[in-house]
CSV table of C-alpha atoms and ligand atoms in Angstrom, one decimal:
chain,number,residue,atom,x,y,z
A,659,MET,CA,-0.3,0.2,-0.1
A,660,LEU,CA,1.3,3.8,-1.0
A,661,LYS,CA,0.3,6.6,0.6
A,662,TYR,CA,0.8,10.2,0.8
A,663,LEU,CA,2.4,12.2,3.8
A,664,ILE,CA,1.7,16.1,3.0
A,665,GLU,CA,2.2,18.6,5.0
A,666,GLY,CA,-0.1,21.4,3.7
A,667,GLY,CA,0.9,25.1,4.5
A,668,ASN,CA,3.4,26.1,1.9
A,669,LYS,CA,2.6,28.6,-0.7
A,670,LEU,CA,3.6,27.8,-4.3
A,671,ASN,CA,5.4,28.4,-7.0
A,672,GLY,CA,7.2,27.7,-10.4
A,673,GLU,CA,6.1,25.8,-13.6
A,674,VAL,CA,4.0,22.6,-13.8
A,675,LYS,CA,5.0,20.8,-16.9
A,676,ILE,CA,1.0,19.4,-17.6
A,677,SER,CA,1.3,15.6,-19.3
A,678,GLY,CA,-0.4,13.6,-22.4
A,679,SER,CA,-4.0,12.9,-21.1
A,680,LYS,CA,-4.7,9.6,-20.2
A,681,ASN,CA,-8.5,9.3,-21.7
A,682,ALA,CA,-7.3,10.2,-24.6
A,683,SER,CA,-3.9,8.2,-24.2
A,684,LEU,CA,-5.8,4.9,-23.6
A,685,PRO,CA,-8.1,4.4,-27.0
A,686,ILE,CA,-5.3,6.1,-29.0
A,687,LEU,CA,-3.0,3.2,-27.6
A,688,ALA,CA,-6.4,0.6,-28.4
A,689,ALA,CA,-6.4,1.9,-31.9
A,690,SER,CA,-3.0,0.7,-32.2
A,691,ILE,CA,-4.6,-2.8,-32.2
A,692,LEU,CA,-6.2,-1.6,-36.3
A,693,ASN,CA,-2.6,-1.3,-37.7
A,694,PRO,CA,-0.6,-3.9,-38.5
A,695,ASN,CA,2.1,-1.3,-39.2
A,696,PRO,CA,3.8,0.3,-36.8
A,697,VAL,CA,2.6,3.3,-34.7
A,698,THR,CA,4.6,6.0,-33.0
A,699,PHE,CA,2.9,8.3,-30.5
A,700,TYR,CA,4.7,11.1,-28.1
A,701,ASN,CA,3.5,12.8,-25.0
A,702,VAL,CA,2.4,9.3,-23.3
A,703,PRO,CA,2.3,9.3,-19.9
A,704,ASP,CA,3.8,7.0,-17.8
A,705,ILE,CA,1.3,6.4,-15.5
A,706,GLU,CA,-0.4,2.9,-14.0
A,707,ASP,CA,-3.8,2.9,-16.6
A,708,VAL,CA,-1.3,3.0,-19.1
A,709,ASN,CA,0.9,0.2,-18.0
A,710,THR,CA,-2.4,-1.8,-17.7
A,711,THR,CA,-3.2,-1.1,-21.3
A,712,LEU,CA,0.7,-1.7,-22.6
A,713,LYS,CA,0.5,-5.1,-20.7
A,714,ILE,CA,-3.1,-6.1,-22.2
A,715,LEU,CA,-1.4,-5.4,-25.5
A,716,LYS,CA,1.4,-7.6,-25.6
A,717,ILE,CA,-0.2,-10.3,-24.5
A,718,LEU,CA,-2.4,-10.0,-27.3
A,719,GLY,CA,0.5,-10.0,-29.2
A,720,CYS,CA,1.5,-6.5,-29.9
A,721,LYS,CA,5.6,-6.0,-29.7
A,722,VAL,CA,5.7,-2.6,-27.3
A,723,THR,CA,8.7,-0.3,-26.6
A,724,ARG,CA,8.9,2.8,-24.8
A,725,LYS,CA,11.4,6.2,-24.4
A,726,CYS,CA,10.5,8.2,-22.0
A,727,ASP,CA,7.1,9.5,-22.8
A,728,LYS,CA,7.5,7.8,-27.0
A,729,ILE,CA,5.4,4.7,-26.7
A,730,THR,CA,6.1,2.3,-30.6
A,731,ILE,CA,3.6,-0.4,-30.7
A,732,SER,CA,3.8,-3.0,-33.6
A,733,CYS,CA,0.9,-5.0,-34.4
A,734,LYS,CA,1.9,-7.1,-36.9
A,735,LYS,CA,0.0,-10.3,-36.2
A,736,VAL,CA,-3.1,-9.8,-32.7
A,737,ASN,CA,-2.3,-13.8,-31.3
A,738,SER,CA,-5.4,-13.3,-29.2
A,739,TYR,CA,-9.0,-12.1,-29.2
A,740,GLU,CA,-9.5,-12.3,-24.4
A,741,ILE,CA,-8.4,-9.5,-22.8
A,742,PRO,CA,-7.0,-11.0,-19.8
A,743,LYS,CA,-9.6,-10.9,-16.7
A,744,GLU,CA,-6.8,-9.9,-14.2
A,745,LEU,CA,-6.0,-6.6,-16.4
A,746,MET,CA,-9.2,-5.8,-17.1
A,747,ASN,CA,-10.7,-5.4,-13.5
A,748,LYS,CA,-7.4,-3.1,-13.3
A,749,SER,CA,-8.9,-0.1,-14.7
A,750,ARG,CA,-12.2,-0.5,-16.6
A,751,SER,CA,-11.3,2.1,-19.3
A,752,THR,CA,-9.7,-1.5,-20.6
A,753,VAL,CA,-13.2,-2.1,-22.1
A,754,ILE,CA,-12.4,-0.1,-25.1
A,755,LEU,CA,-9.8,-2.5,-26.1
A,756,ALA,CA,-13.1,-4.6,-27.2
A,757,GLY,CA,-14.1,-1.9,-30.4
A,758,ALA,CA,-10.2,-2.8,-31.4
A,759,ILE,CA,-10.0,-5.8,-31.4
A,760,ILE,CA,-12.9,-6.9,-33.3
A,761,GLY,CA,-12.6,-4.0,-35.9
A,762,ARG,CA,-9.5,-6.2,-36.2
A,763,LEU,CA,-10.1,-9.8,-35.6
A,764,ASN,CA,-14.4,-9.7,-36.1
A,765,GLN,CA,-14.1,-11.7,-32.2
A,766,VAL,CA,-13.7,-10.5,-28.6
A,767,THR,CA,-14.0,-11.5,-25.4
A,768,PHE,CA,-14.0,-9.9,-22.1
A,769,SER,CA,-15.0,-10.1,-18.5
A,770,ASN,CA,-18.1,-8.0,-17.2
A,771,PRO,CA,-16.5,-5.1,-16.1
A,772,GLY,CA,-18.8,-4.3,-13.6
A,773,GLY,CA,-19.6,-1.1,-11.3
A,774,CYS,CA,-16.9,0.9,-9.6
A,775,ASN,CA,-16.5,3.3,-6.3
A,776,ILE,CA,-18.2,6.2,-9.0
A,777,GLY,CA,-21.3,3.9,-9.9
A,778,LYS,CA,-23.1,1.3,-12.0
A,779,ARG,CA,-20.8,2.8,-14.9
A,780,PRO,CA,-23.3,-0.1,-17.4
A,781,ILE,CA,-21.9,-1.0,-21.0
A,782,ASP,CA,-25.6,-1.6,-23.2
A,783,LEU,CA,-25.3,1.0,-25.1
A,784,HIS,CA,-21.6,-0.5,-26.5
A,785,LEU,CA,-22.6,-3.6,-26.8
A,786,GLU,CA,-26.2,-2.1,-28.8
A,787,ALA,CA,-24.4,-0.3,-31.1
A,788,PHE,CA,-21.8,-3.2,-31.7
A,789,GLN,CA,-25.3,-5.4,-31.8
A,790,LYS,CA,-26.8,-2.6,-35.1
A,791,MET,CA,-23.2,-3.2,-36.7
A,792,GLY,CA,-23.8,-6.8,-37.2
A,793,ILE,CA,-22.1,-8.5,-34.6
A,794,THR,CA,-23.3,-11.3,-32.0
A,795,VAL,CA,-23.1,-10.0,-28.2
A,796,ILE,CA,-23.3,-13.2,-25.9
A,797,LYS,CA,-23.8,-12.0,-22.5
A,798,GLY,CA,-22.7,-14.7,-19.7
A,799,LEU,CA,-22.6,-14.1,-15.8
A,800,ASN,CA,-19.1,-13.0,-16.1
A,801,GLU,CA,-17.8,-12.9,-19.5
A,802,VAL,CA,-19.5,-11.3,-22.5
A,803,LYS,CA,-17.9,-13.2,-26.2
A,804,CYS,CA,-18.9,-10.8,-29.4
A,805,TYR,CA,-18.2,-12.1,-32.8
A,806,SER,CA,-19.5,-11.8,-36.0
A,807,LEU,CA,-18.5,-14.3,-39.1
A,808,VAL,CA,-19.3,-11.9,-41.8
A,809,GLY,CA,-17.5,-9.0,-40.6
A,810,VAL,CA,-18.8,-5.7,-38.7
A,811,LYS,CA,-21.1,-4.0,-41.2
A,812,GLY,CA,-21.2,0.2,-41.1
A,813,ALA,CA,-24.7,1.9,-39.5
A,814,LYS,CA,-27.0,4.1,-38.0
A,815,ILE,CA,-26.9,4.1,-33.9
A,816,ILE,CA,-28.0,6.6,-31.9
A,817,LEU,CA,-26.6,6.8,-28.4
A,818,LYS,CA,-29.4,7.2,-25.6
A,819,PHE,CA,-26.8,9.4,-23.5
A,820,PRO,CA,-23.3,10.4,-25.3
A,821,SER,CA,-20.9,8.1,-23.8
A,822,VAL,CA,-17.5,8.8,-24.3
A,823,GLY,CA,-16.6,5.0,-24.2
A,824,ALA,CA,-19.5,3.9,-26.7
A,825,THR,CA,-18.1,6.5,-28.9
A,826,GLU,CA,-15.1,5.7,-29.1
A,827,ASN,CA,-15.9,1.6,-29.2
A,828,ILE,CA,-18.2,2.5,-31.9
A,829,ILE,CA,-15.2,4.6,-33.8
A,830,LEU,CA,-12.7,1.9,-33.4
A,831,ALA,CA,-14.8,-1.1,-33.9
A,832,SER,CA,-16.0,0.4,-37.4
A,833,VAL,CA,-12.6,1.9,-38.8
A,834,TYR,CA,-12.6,-1.4,-41.4
A,835,ALA,CA,-16.1,-1.9,-41.4
A,836,SER,CA,-18.2,-2.7,-44.8
A,837,GLY,CA,-20.1,0.8,-45.2
A,838,THR,CA,-20.6,4.1,-43.1
A,839,THR,CA,-21.0,4.9,-39.5
A,840,TYR,CA,-23.3,7.2,-38.2
A,841,ILE,CA,-23.2,7.9,-34.3
A,842,TYR,CA,-26.1,10.4,-33.2
A,843,ASN,CA,-25.4,12.1,-30.0
A,844,ALA,CA,-22.0,11.2,-30.2
A,845,ALA,CA,-20.0,12.3,-27.1
A,846,MET,CA,-18.4,15.4,-28.6
A,847,GLU,CA,-15.1,15.9,-26.0
A,848,PRO,CA,-11.8,16.6,-27.0
A,849,GLU,CA,-9.8,13.5,-26.7
A,850,ILE,CA,-13.3,11.7,-28.9
A,851,VAL,CA,-11.4,14.5,-31.0
A,852,ASP,CA,-7.9,13.4,-30.8
A,853,LEU,CA,-8.4,9.7,-31.4
A,854,ALA,CA,-10.1,11.0,-34.8
A,855,LYS,CA,-7.5,12.7,-35.7
A,856,CYS,CA,-4.8,9.6,-34.6
A,857,LEU,CA,-6.8,7.8,-36.5
A,858,ASN,CA,-7.3,9.8,-39.9
A,859,SER,CA,-3.5,9.9,-39.2
A,860,MET,CA,-2.9,6.0,-39.8
A,861,GLY,CA,-5.5,6.4,-43.1
A,862,ALA,CA,-9.2,6.0,-41.3
A,863,ASN,CA,-11.5,7.8,-42.8
A,864,ILE,CA,-13.2,9.5,-40.1
A,865,LYS,CA,-15.5,13.2,-39.6
A,866,GLY,CA,-17.2,15.2,-37.7
A,867,ALA,CA,-15.2,14.0,-34.1
A,868,GLY,CA,-16.1,16.6,-31.1
A,869,THR,CA,-19.8,17.4,-32.9
A,870,SER,CA,-22.6,15.6,-31.8
A,871,LYS,CA,-22.8,12.9,-35.5
A,872,ILE,CA,-20.1,11.2,-36.4
A,873,ILE,CA,-19.0,10.0,-39.7
A,874,ILE,CA,-16.9,6.8,-40.2
A,875,ARG,CA,-16.9,5.5,-43.8
A,876,GLY,CA,-14.7,1.9,-43.2
A,877,VAL,CA,-11.3,1.5,-45.0
A,878,ASN,CA,-9.2,-1.2,-46.1
A,879,LYS,CA,-6.0,-0.9,-44.3
A,880,LEU,CA,-3.9,1.4,-42.3
A,881,HIS,CA,-0.5,2.5,-42.2
A,882,SER,CA,1.9,3.9,-40.1
A,883,CYS,CA,2.2,7.1,-38.5
A,884,SER,CA,3.6,9.6,-35.9
A,885,TYR,CA,1.1,11.1,-33.5
A,886,THR,CA,1.4,13.1,-30.5
A,887,VAL,CA,-1.7,12.8,-27.6
A,888,MET,CA,-3.4,16.1,-26.3
A,889,PRO,CA,-2.2,17.4,-22.9
A,890,ASP,CA,-4.3,16.3,-20.1
A,891,ARG,CA,-6.8,18.3,-19.5
A,892,ILE,CA,-8.5,16.7,-15.9
A,893,GLU,CA,-4.3,17.1,-15.1
A,894,THR,CA,-4.3,21.4,-16.0
A,895,GLY,CA,-7.7,22.4,-14.0
A,896,THR,CA,-6.6,20.2,-11.0
A,897,PHE,CA,-3.6,22.0,-11.2
A,898,LEU,CA,-5.2,25.3,-11.4
A,899,CYS,CA,-8.0,24.0,-8.4
A,900,ILE,CA,-4.6,23.4,-6.3
A,901,ALA,CA,-3.1,27.0,-7.0
A,902,MET,CA,-6.5,28.6,-6.1
A,903,ALA,CA,-6.5,26.6,-2.8
A,904,THR,CA,-3.0,27.5,-1.6
A,905,LYS,CA,-3.1,30.6,-3.0
A,906,SER,CA,-0.4,30.5,-5.4
A,907,LYS,CA,1.2,31.2,-8.6
A,908,LEU,CA,1.3,29.0,-11.4
A,909,HIS,CA,3.2,28.8,-14.6
A,910,LEU,CA,1.0,25.7,-17.0
A,911,LYS,CA,3.1,24.3,-19.6
A,912,ASN,CA,1.5,21.7,-22.6
A,913,VAL,CA,-1.6,22.9,-22.1
A,914,ASN,CA,-4.3,23.4,-24.3
A,915,ALA,CA,-7.1,25.8,-22.1
A,916,ASN,CA,-9.6,25.8,-25.3
A,917,ASP,CA,-10.5,22.3,-24.2
A,918,LEU,CA,-11.8,23.4,-20.1
A,919,LEU,CA,-13.2,26.2,-20.8
A,920,SER,CA,-15.9,25.7,-18.5
A,921,VAL,CA,-13.7,25.2,-15.5
A,922,ILE,CA,-11.7,28.3,-16.7
A,923,LEU,CA,-15.0,30.6,-16.3
A,924,LYS,CA,-15.6,28.5,-13.3
A,925,LEU,CA,-11.8,29.5,-11.2
A,926,GLN,CA,-12.5,33.1,-12.5
A,927,GLU,CA,-15.8,33.2,-10.8
A,928,MET,CA,-14.3,31.6,-7.9
A,929,GLY,CA,-12.0,35.1,-8.2
A,930,ALA,CA,-8.8,33.6,-9.6
A,931,LYS,CA,-6.7,35.8,-12.4
A,932,ILE,CA,-6.3,34.0,-15.3
A,933,ALA,CA,-3.9,34.4,-18.7
A,934,ILE,CA,-4.0,32.1,-21.4
A,935,LYS,CA,-1.0,32.7,-24.1
A,936,ASP,CA,-0.4,29.7,-27.0
A,937,ASN,CA,-0.3,26.4,-24.6
A,938,GLU,CA,0.6,28.2,-21.9
A,939,ILE,CA,-1.8,28.6,-18.7
A,940,PHE,CA,-0.4,31.6,-15.9
A,941,ILE,CA,-3.0,31.6,-12.8
A,942,ASN,CA,-2.4,33.7,-9.7
A,943,ALA,CA,-5.0,33.5,-6.9
A,944,SER,CA,-2.0,34.6,-4.4
A,945,SER,CA,-4.2,37.4,-2.6
A,946,GLU,CA,-7.4,35.9,-3.8
A,947,LYS,CA,-10.6,35.2,-1.9
A,948,ILE,CA,-12.4,32.2,-3.4
A,949,LYS,CA,-16.5,33.1,-4.0
A,950,ALA,CA,-19.2,30.3,-3.4
A,951,ILE,CA,-20.2,29.1,-6.7
A,952,ASN,CA,-22.6,26.5,-8.3
A,953,ILE,CA,-21.8,23.7,-10.3
A,954,ILE,CA,-24.1,21.1,-12.3
A,955,THR,CA,-21.9,18.7,-14.1
A,956,LYS,CA,-23.2,18.0,-17.8
A,957,PRO,CA,-21.1,16.7,-21.1
A,958,TYR,CA,-18.3,18.4,-22.9
A,959,PRO,CA,-18.4,21.1,-23.6
A,960,GLY,CA,-20.2,21.6,-19.9
A,961,PHE,CA,-18.3,20.9,-16.5
A,962,PRO,CA,-16.9,17.6,-16.6
A,963,THR,CA,-17.7,15.3,-13.8
A,964,ASP,CA,-13.6,14.6,-13.3
A,965,MET,CA,-13.4,17.5,-12.1
A,966,GLN,CA,-15.8,17.7,-10.0
A,967,PRO,CA,-14.6,16.4,-6.8
A,968,ILE,CA,-11.8,18.5,-7.1
A,969,PHE,CA,-13.7,21.6,-7.0
A,970,ALA,CA,-16.0,20.6,-4.3
A,971,SER,CA,-11.8,20.6,-2.1
A,972,LEU,CA,-11.6,23.7,-2.9
A,973,LEU,CA,-15.3,24.8,-2.4
A,974,THR,CA,-14.8,24.0,1.4
A,975,LYS,CA,-12.4,26.9,1.9
A,976,ALA,CA,-14.6,29.0,-0.3
A,977,SER,CA,-17.2,32.0,1.5
A,978,GLY,CA,-20.2,31.2,1.8
A,979,LYS,CA,-22.6,27.7,0.3
A,980,SER,CA,-22.0,26.1,-2.6
A,981,LYS,CA,-23.9,23.7,-4.7
A,982,ILE,CA,-22.3,20.9,-6.6
A,983,GLU,CA,-24.8,19.1,-8.8
A,984,GLU,CA,-23.6,15.5,-10.5
A,985,THR,CA,-25.5,14.5,-13.1
A,986,ILE,CA,-23.1,12.3,-15.3
A,987,PHE,CA,-22.1,9.1,-12.8
A,988,GLU,CA,-25.0,8.4,-9.8
A,989,ASN,CA,-22.0,7.8,-7.3
A,990,ARG,CA,-19.6,10.5,-7.1
A,991,PHE,CA,-20.1,11.6,-3.7
A,992,GLY,CA,-18.1,9.4,-1.7
A,993,PHE,CA,-15.1,11.2,-1.1
A,994,CYS,CA,-17.3,14.2,0.8
A,995,ASP,CA,-17.1,11.2,4.0
A,996,GLU,CA,-12.8,11.8,3.8
A,997,LEU,CA,-13.6,15.7,3.3
A,998,ARG,CA,-15.5,15.7,6.7
A,999,LYS,CA,-12.5,13.6,8.7
A,1000,MET,CA,-10.8,17.5,7.6
A,1001,ASN,CA,-13.9,19.0,9.1
A,1002,ALA,CA,-15.4,20.1,6.1
A,1003,LYS,CA,-18.6,20.6,6.2
A,1004,ILE,CA,-20.6,19.1,3.4
A,1005,VAL,CA,-24.1,18.1,3.3
A,1006,LYS,CA,-25.8,15.6,0.4
A,1007,ASN,CA,-29.2,15.4,-0.9
A,1008,GLY,CA,-29.3,13.0,-3.4
A,1009,ASN,CA,-26.7,13.9,-6.2
A,1010,SER,CA,-26.3,16.9,-4.9
A,1011,ILE,CA,-24.1,18.5,-2.3
A,1012,GLN,CA,-24.3,21.6,-0.4
A,1013,ILE,CA,-21.0,22.5,0.8
A,1014,THR,CA,-20.2,25.3,3.9
A,1015,GLY,CA,-17.3,26.9,3.1
A,1016,VAL,CA,-14.0,26.9,6.6
A,1017,ARG,CA,-11.9,28.7,7.2
A,1018,GLU,CA,-9.5,25.9,7.8
A,1019,LEU,CA,-9.7,21.8,7.5
A,1020,THR,CA,-8.3,19.9,10.3
A,1021,PRO,CA,-5.2,17.5,9.2
A,1022,SER,CA,-6.0,13.7,9.9
A,1023,ARG,CA,-5.9,10.8,8.4
A,1024,VAL,CA,-8.1,9.8,5.0
A,1025,LYS,CA,-8.3,8.1,1.9
A,1026,CYS,CA,-8.7,8.0,-1.5
A,1027,LEU,CA,-11.7,5.9,-2.8
A,1028,ASP,CA,-11.2,6.9,-6.4
A,1029,LEU,CA,-8.7,8.8,-8.8
A,1030,ARG,CA,-10.4,12.2,-8.6
A,1031,ALA,CA,-11.7,11.7,-5.2
A,1032,GLY,CA,-7.7,11.0,-4.6
A,1033,ALA,CA,-6.3,14.1,-6.1
A,1034,ALA,CA,-9.5,15.7,-4.2
A,1035,LEU,CA,-7.9,14.9,-1.2
A,1036,VAL,CA,-4.7,16.4,-2.4
A,1037,LEU,CA,-5.8,20.0,-3.0
A,1038,ALA,CA,-6.9,19.8,0.3
A,1039,ALA,CA,-3.8,18.6,2.4
A,1040,LEU,CA,-1.8,20.8,0.9
A,1041,SER,CA,-4.1,23.6,1.7
A,1042,THR,CA,-4.3,22.8,5.0
A,1043,THR,CA,-1.7,23.8,7.7
A,1044,GLY,CA,-0.1,20.2,9.5
A,1045,VAL,CA,0.6,16.5,8.1
A,1046,THR,CA,-2.5,14.9,6.3
A,1047,GLU,CA,-1.6,11.0,5.6
A,1048,ILE,CA,-3.9,10.2,2.4
A,1049,ASP,CA,-3.8,6.1,2.7
A,1050,ASN,CA,-4.8,4.4,-1.1
A,1051,VAL,CA,-2.6,6.6,-3.2
A,1052,GLU,CA,-2.1,3.9,-6.4
A,1053,HIS,CA,-6.2,5.0,-7.7
A,1054,ILE,CA,-4.1,9.1,-8.0
A,1055,LEU,CA,-1.0,6.9,-10.0
A,1056,ARG,CA,-3.9,5.1,-12.5
A,1057,GLY,CA,-4.2,8.6,-13.5
A,1058,TYR,CA,-1.4,11.1,-12.7
A,1059,GLU,CA,2.3,11.5,-13.5
A,1060,ASN,CA,5.1,12.0,-10.7
A,1061,LEU,CA,2.5,14.0,-8.9
A,1062,ASP,CA,4.5,14.2,-6.3
A,1063,GLU,CA,7.4,14.8,-8.1
A,1064,LYS,CA,5.8,17.5,-9.5
A,1065,LEU,CA,3.9,19.1,-6.2
A,1066,ARG,CA,7.6,19.3,-4.9
A,1067,LYS,CA,9.1,21.3,-7.8
A,1068,ILE,CA,6.6,24.0,-6.7
A,1069,GLY,CA,7.1,24.4,-3.3
A,1070,ALA,CA,4.7,20.9,-1.5
A,1071,ASN,CA,6.0,19.6,0.9
A,1072,ILE,CA,5.3,16.1,-0.2
A,1073,LYS,CA,6.2,12.3,0.1
A,1074,LEU,CA,5.3,9.3,-1.3
A,1075,ILE,CA,5.8,6.6,1.5
A,1076,SER,CA,4.9,3.0,1.0
A,1077,ASP,CA,3.7,1.0,4.4
B,1312,UD1,C1,-14.8,8.5,-19.6
B,1312,UD1,C2,-13.8,9.6,-18.9
B,1312,UD1,C3,-14.5,9.4,-17.4
B,1312,UD1,C4,-15.2,10.5,-17.1
B,1312,UD1,C5,-16.8,10.1,-17.9
B,1312,UD1,C6,-17.2,11.0,-18.4
B,1312,UD1,C7,-11.9,7.4,-20.0
B,1312,UD1,C8,-11.3,6.3,-19.8
B,1312,UD1,N1,-12.7,7.5,-18.5
B,1312,UD1,O1,-15.8,7.3,-19.2
B,1312,UD1,O2,-13.0,9.8,-17.3
B,1312,UD1,O3,-15.8,10.3,-16.2
B,1312,UD1,O4,-16.3,9.1,-19.5
B,1312,UD1,O5,-16.7,12.1,-18.6
B,1312,UD1,O6,-12.0,8.5,-20.8
B,1312,UD1,N2,-23.3,4.6,-19.3
B,1312,UD1,C9,-24.5,4.2,-19.2
B,1312,UD1,N3,-24.3,2.7,-20.6
B,1312,UD1,C10,-23.1,2.8,-20.7
B,1312,UD1,C11,-22.1,3.5,-21.1
B,1312,UD1,C12,-22.5,4.6,-20.0
B,1312,UD1,O7,-25.7,4.5,-19.1
B,1312,UD1,O8,-23.1,1.5,-21.4
B,1312,UD1,C13,-23.6,6.0,-18.7
B,1312,UD1,C14,-22.2,5.8,-17.6
B,1312,UD1,O9,-23.0,5.0,-16.4
B,1312,UD1,C15,-22.2,7.0,-16.7
B,1312,UD1,C16,-22.7,7.9,-17.5
B,1312,UD1,O10,-23.1,7.2,-18.7
B,1312,UD1,O11,-22.8,7.2,-15.8
B,1312,UD1,C17,-21.4,8.4,-18.3
B,1312,UD1,O12,-20.5,7.3,-18.7
B,1312,UD1,P1,-19.1,7.3,-20.0
B,1312,UD1,O13,-19.7,8.9,-20.8
B,1312,UD1,O14,-19.1,6.4,-20.6
B,1312,UD1,O15,-17.9,7.6,-19.4
B,1312,UD1,P2,-16.7,6.4,-19.5
B,1312,UD1,O16,-16.7,6.7,-20.8
B,1312,UD1,O17,-16.7,5.1,-18.7
């Protein structure tokens, strides 16, 4: 077990280089399965979710080489259509490998991903879309088998909800499909645009990514490519919130501010001074009081659910009452119990919480329940005088690259230790 020991209260100052996006890297790595030629990706973060995906690719028969943020993958021959259960259980996002495997081999078997700490997370939309594409889906108690004897067919798919994972799985499954696939009510997240750009750079024919209607015309072959993964917008938002919570000045590099306008607007509403220049963001929160605000999470371009726990943590120190309504995941307030251990004043009511700001939180021993809940606790600890102990930091390592090292460089007192 890994834990952070954080002695909070320091003002932070300096530059942070934001890593490549976790949520874009995972479908892009999955896309390599479709391509029999070598592909090279840059700006891939060194995080556990990426490591898990790479382990699965190797088991499937892909050759993987990695040097810092550069990963080269060669999937000349894919030997297996089964996603190993023990690795699939490590990260739910591995479900998007299914679309790529079926796109390449016309069959895939994987374990039922099941629920997690933030909700039930069904995959019905993924599987209904596969069926529309002529794929037979057999759902067992623990396993899902998908196959098509005649190959994947283009289809018109209307998603009941703009699911990010379902949109990615459909795109991956339809790259080689016969005919054209239309996705209506598609997710519009920047990571979908990144996946489509990457696949198009291999020779796929995908139009409309970033809008609610995506059109994929099936192609016969893909070629080699080099592609640079987009910056991680949630890591960017996390550092902006940390600056605000610790009344600091930070300069974030390798970012794309356009991908996080809803987050920047909320921080400005809270009083942050933010300047944007090309791929850099400067935040100066050194003399700001944090104003209470209201937030409703929505699919992109709305306020991202992944930032919700981190904003909730920040708002525990705002002056006045804030309200957050969570509309994407049904169980994403578990972290509030941990923040209450630090004397945060949070009341839950259905899918909303009301937060009454307090002057100071109290250091305590708390534990991460999931990735973003963990980041919320790091923020709380950094802004609280005294030593906070955060258990189960493995969740954070799934999605933030060298978080402790990046924080130490800007003046935080944080240690990663094993229990
Ligand atoms: C992705 C992101 C995650 C982010 C989320 C929403 C990755 C690796 N993860 O997750 O960080 O929080 O988007 O922006 O990119 N749903 C169904 N049936 C389905 C699929 C989804 O009911 O078949 C529901 C989910 O339970 C959830 C909502 O739709 O309530 C959103 O899920 P989805 O957009 O699919 O999120 P993920 O792709 O899992």
